[in-house]
mmCIF file of C-alpha atoms and ligand atoms in Angstrom:
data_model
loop_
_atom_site.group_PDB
_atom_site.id
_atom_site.type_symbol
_atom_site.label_atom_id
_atom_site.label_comp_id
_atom_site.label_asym_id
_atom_site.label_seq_id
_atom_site.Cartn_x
_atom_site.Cartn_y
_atom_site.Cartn_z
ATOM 1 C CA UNK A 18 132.964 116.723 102.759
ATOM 2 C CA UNK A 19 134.482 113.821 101.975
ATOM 3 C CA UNK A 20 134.231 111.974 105.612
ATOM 4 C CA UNK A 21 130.280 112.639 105.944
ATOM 5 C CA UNK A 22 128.076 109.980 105.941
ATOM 6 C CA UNK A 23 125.405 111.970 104.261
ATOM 7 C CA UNK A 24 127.106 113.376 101.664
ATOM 8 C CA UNK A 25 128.178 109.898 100.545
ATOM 9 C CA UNK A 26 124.389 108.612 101.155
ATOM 10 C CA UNK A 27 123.878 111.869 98.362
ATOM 11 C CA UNK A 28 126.680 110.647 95.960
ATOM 12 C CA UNK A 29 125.324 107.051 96.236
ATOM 13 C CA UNK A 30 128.571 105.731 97.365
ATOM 14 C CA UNK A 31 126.773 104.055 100.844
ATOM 15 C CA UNK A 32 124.179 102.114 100.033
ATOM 16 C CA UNK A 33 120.664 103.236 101.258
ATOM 17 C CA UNK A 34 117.016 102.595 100.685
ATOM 18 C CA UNK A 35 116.005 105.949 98.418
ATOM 19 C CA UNK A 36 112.344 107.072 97.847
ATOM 20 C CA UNK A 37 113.098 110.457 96.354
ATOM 21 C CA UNK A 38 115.965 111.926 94.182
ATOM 22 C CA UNK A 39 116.714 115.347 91.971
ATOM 23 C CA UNK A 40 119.329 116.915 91.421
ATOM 24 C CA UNK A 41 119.743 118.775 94.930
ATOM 25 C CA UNK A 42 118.144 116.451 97.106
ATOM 26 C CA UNK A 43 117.583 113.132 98.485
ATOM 27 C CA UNK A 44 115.009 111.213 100.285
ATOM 28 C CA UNK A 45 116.361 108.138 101.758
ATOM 29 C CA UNK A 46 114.351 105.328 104.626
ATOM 30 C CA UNK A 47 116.480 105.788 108.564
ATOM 31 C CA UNK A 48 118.134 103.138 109.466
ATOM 32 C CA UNK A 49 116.896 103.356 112.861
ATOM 33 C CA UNK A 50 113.261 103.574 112.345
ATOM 34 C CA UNK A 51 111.487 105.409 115.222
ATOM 35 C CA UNK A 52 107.765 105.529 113.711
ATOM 36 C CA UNK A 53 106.645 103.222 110.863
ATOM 37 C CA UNK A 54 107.537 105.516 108.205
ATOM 38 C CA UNK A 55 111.214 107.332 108.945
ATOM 39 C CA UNK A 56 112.330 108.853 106.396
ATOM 40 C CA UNK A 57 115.390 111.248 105.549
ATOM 41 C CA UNK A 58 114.963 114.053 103.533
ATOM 42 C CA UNK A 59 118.898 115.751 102.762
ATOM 43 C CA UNK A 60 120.533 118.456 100.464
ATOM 44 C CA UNK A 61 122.963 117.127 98.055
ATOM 45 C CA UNK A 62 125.095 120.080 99.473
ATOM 46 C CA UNK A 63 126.761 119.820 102.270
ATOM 47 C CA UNK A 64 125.306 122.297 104.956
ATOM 48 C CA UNK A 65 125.962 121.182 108.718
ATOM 49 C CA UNK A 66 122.400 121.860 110.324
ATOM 50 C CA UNK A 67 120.025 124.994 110.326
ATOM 51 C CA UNK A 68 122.453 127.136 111.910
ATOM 52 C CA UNK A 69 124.858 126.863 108.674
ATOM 53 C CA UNK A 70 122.376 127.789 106.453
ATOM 54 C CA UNK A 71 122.490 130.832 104.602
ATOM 55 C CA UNK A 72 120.131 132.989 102.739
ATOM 56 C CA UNK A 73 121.281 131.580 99.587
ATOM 57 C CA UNK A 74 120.092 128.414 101.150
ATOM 58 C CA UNK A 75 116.504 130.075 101.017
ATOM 59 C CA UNK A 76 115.211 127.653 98.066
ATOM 60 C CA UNK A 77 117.048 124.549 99.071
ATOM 61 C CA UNK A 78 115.788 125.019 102.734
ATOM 62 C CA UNK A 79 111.922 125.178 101.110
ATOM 63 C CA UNK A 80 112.063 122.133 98.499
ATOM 64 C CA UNK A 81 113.286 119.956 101.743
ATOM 65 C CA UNK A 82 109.864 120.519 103.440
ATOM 66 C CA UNK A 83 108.211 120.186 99.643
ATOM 67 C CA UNK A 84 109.787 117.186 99.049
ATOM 68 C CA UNK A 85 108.703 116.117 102.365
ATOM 69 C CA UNK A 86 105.055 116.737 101.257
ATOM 70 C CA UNK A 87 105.958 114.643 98.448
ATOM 71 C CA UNK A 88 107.290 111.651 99.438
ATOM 72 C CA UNK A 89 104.676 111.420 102.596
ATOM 73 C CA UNK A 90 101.831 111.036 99.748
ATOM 74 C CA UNK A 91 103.851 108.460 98.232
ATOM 75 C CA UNK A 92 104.035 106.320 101.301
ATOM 76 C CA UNK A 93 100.511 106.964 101.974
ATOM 77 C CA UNK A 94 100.442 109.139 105.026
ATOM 78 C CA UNK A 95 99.684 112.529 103.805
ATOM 79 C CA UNK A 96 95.599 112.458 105.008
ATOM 80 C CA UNK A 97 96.251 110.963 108.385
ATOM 81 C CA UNK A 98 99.636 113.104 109.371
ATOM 82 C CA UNK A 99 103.252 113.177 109.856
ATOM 83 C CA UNK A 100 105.708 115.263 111.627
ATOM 84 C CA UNK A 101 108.831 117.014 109.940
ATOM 85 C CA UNK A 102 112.008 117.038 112.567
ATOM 86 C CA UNK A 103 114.991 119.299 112.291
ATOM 87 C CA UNK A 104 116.873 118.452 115.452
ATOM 88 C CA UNK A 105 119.788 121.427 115.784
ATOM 89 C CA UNK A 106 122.676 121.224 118.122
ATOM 90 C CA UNK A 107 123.408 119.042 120.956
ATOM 91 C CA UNK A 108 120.650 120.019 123.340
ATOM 92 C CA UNK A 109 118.157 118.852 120.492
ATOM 93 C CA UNK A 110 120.274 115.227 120.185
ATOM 94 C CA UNK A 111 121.563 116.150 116.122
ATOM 95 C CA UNK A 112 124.264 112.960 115.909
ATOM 96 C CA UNK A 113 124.965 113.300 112.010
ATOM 97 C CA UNK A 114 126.299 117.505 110.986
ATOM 98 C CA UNK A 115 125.018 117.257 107.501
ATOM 99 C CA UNK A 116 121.238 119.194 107.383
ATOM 100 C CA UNK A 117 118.954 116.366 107.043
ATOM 101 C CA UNK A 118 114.678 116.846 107.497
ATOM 102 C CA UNK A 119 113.359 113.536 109.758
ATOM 103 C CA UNK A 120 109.932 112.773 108.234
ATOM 104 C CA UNK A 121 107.833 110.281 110.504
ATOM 105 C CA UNK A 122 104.536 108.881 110.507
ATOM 106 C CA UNK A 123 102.361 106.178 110.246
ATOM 107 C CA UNK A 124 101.662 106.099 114.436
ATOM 108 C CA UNK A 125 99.836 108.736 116.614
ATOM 109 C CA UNK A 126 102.950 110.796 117.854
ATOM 110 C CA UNK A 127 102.921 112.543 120.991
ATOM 111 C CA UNK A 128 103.074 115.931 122.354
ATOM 112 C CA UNK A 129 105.472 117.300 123.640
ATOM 113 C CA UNK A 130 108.336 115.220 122.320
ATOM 114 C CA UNK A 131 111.018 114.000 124.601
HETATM 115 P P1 AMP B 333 119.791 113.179 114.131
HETATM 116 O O1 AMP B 333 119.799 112.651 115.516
HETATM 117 O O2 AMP B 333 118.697 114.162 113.867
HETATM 118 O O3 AMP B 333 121.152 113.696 113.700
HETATM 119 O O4 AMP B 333 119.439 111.949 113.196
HETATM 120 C C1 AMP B 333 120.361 111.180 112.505
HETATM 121 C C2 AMP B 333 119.598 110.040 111.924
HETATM 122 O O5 AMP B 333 120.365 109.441 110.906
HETATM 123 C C3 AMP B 333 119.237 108.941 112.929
HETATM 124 O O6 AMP B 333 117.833 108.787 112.974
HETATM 125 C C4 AMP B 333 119.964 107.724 112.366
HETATM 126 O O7 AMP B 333 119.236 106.531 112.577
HETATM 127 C C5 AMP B 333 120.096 108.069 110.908
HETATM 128 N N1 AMP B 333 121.185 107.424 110.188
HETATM 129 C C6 AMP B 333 122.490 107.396 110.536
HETATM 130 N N2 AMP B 333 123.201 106.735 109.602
HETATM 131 C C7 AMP B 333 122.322 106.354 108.644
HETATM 132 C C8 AMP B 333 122.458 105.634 107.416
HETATM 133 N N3 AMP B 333 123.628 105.175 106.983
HETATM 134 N N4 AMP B 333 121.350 105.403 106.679
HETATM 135 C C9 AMP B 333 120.140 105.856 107.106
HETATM 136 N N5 AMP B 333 119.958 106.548 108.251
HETATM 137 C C10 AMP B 333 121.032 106.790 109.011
#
């Protein structure tokens, strides 16, 4: 997908702030931070959103949310809490199709979200 944002985040050709990389994923700071710690956790792959994701997928979809864990140790909010975000569609407000995990923390978040 040579248009997408996040695929060119992946293939470092857009510059971003990166806290996590491997071979299949990357971890990189939003650039519209909504909690002190906002970070983006993608597949290298291209895969729209959680709808497009097939059972192949399987692994990839579980190293997001460990990679997740990881990175929210490394910025030093894994003890007091974060929240992991998928949003899906239009109803949920997804603006950018390429599958990407919003990790957020460092505030008291609120229930239910808007
Ligand atoms: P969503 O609404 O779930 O699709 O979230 C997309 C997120 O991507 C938003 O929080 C944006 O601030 C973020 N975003 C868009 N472009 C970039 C970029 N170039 N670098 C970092 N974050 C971005």
């Amino acid at each position: 997908m040579e248009d997408c944002i996040f695929c060119r985040i992946g293939k470092r050709e857009i510059e971003s702030m990166v806290v996590y990389e491997d071979r299949e994923v990357i971890a990189f700071r939003d650039i519209n931070p909504q909690a002190p710690v906002h970070i983006l956790v993608i597949p290298k792959k291209h895969v729209a959103g959680v709808n497009d994701l097939g059972t192949e997928d399987q692994t990839l979809a579980g190293r997001l949310i460990l990679v997740a864990q990881k990175v929210a140790r490394q910025e030093g909010i894994a003890r007091n809490g974060y929240r992991l975000v998928i949003n899906s569609g239009e109803d949920a407000g997804q603006a950018v199709h390429h599958l990407h995990l919003h990790l957020l923390g460092g505030r008291k978040m609120k229930w239910p979200p808007g």
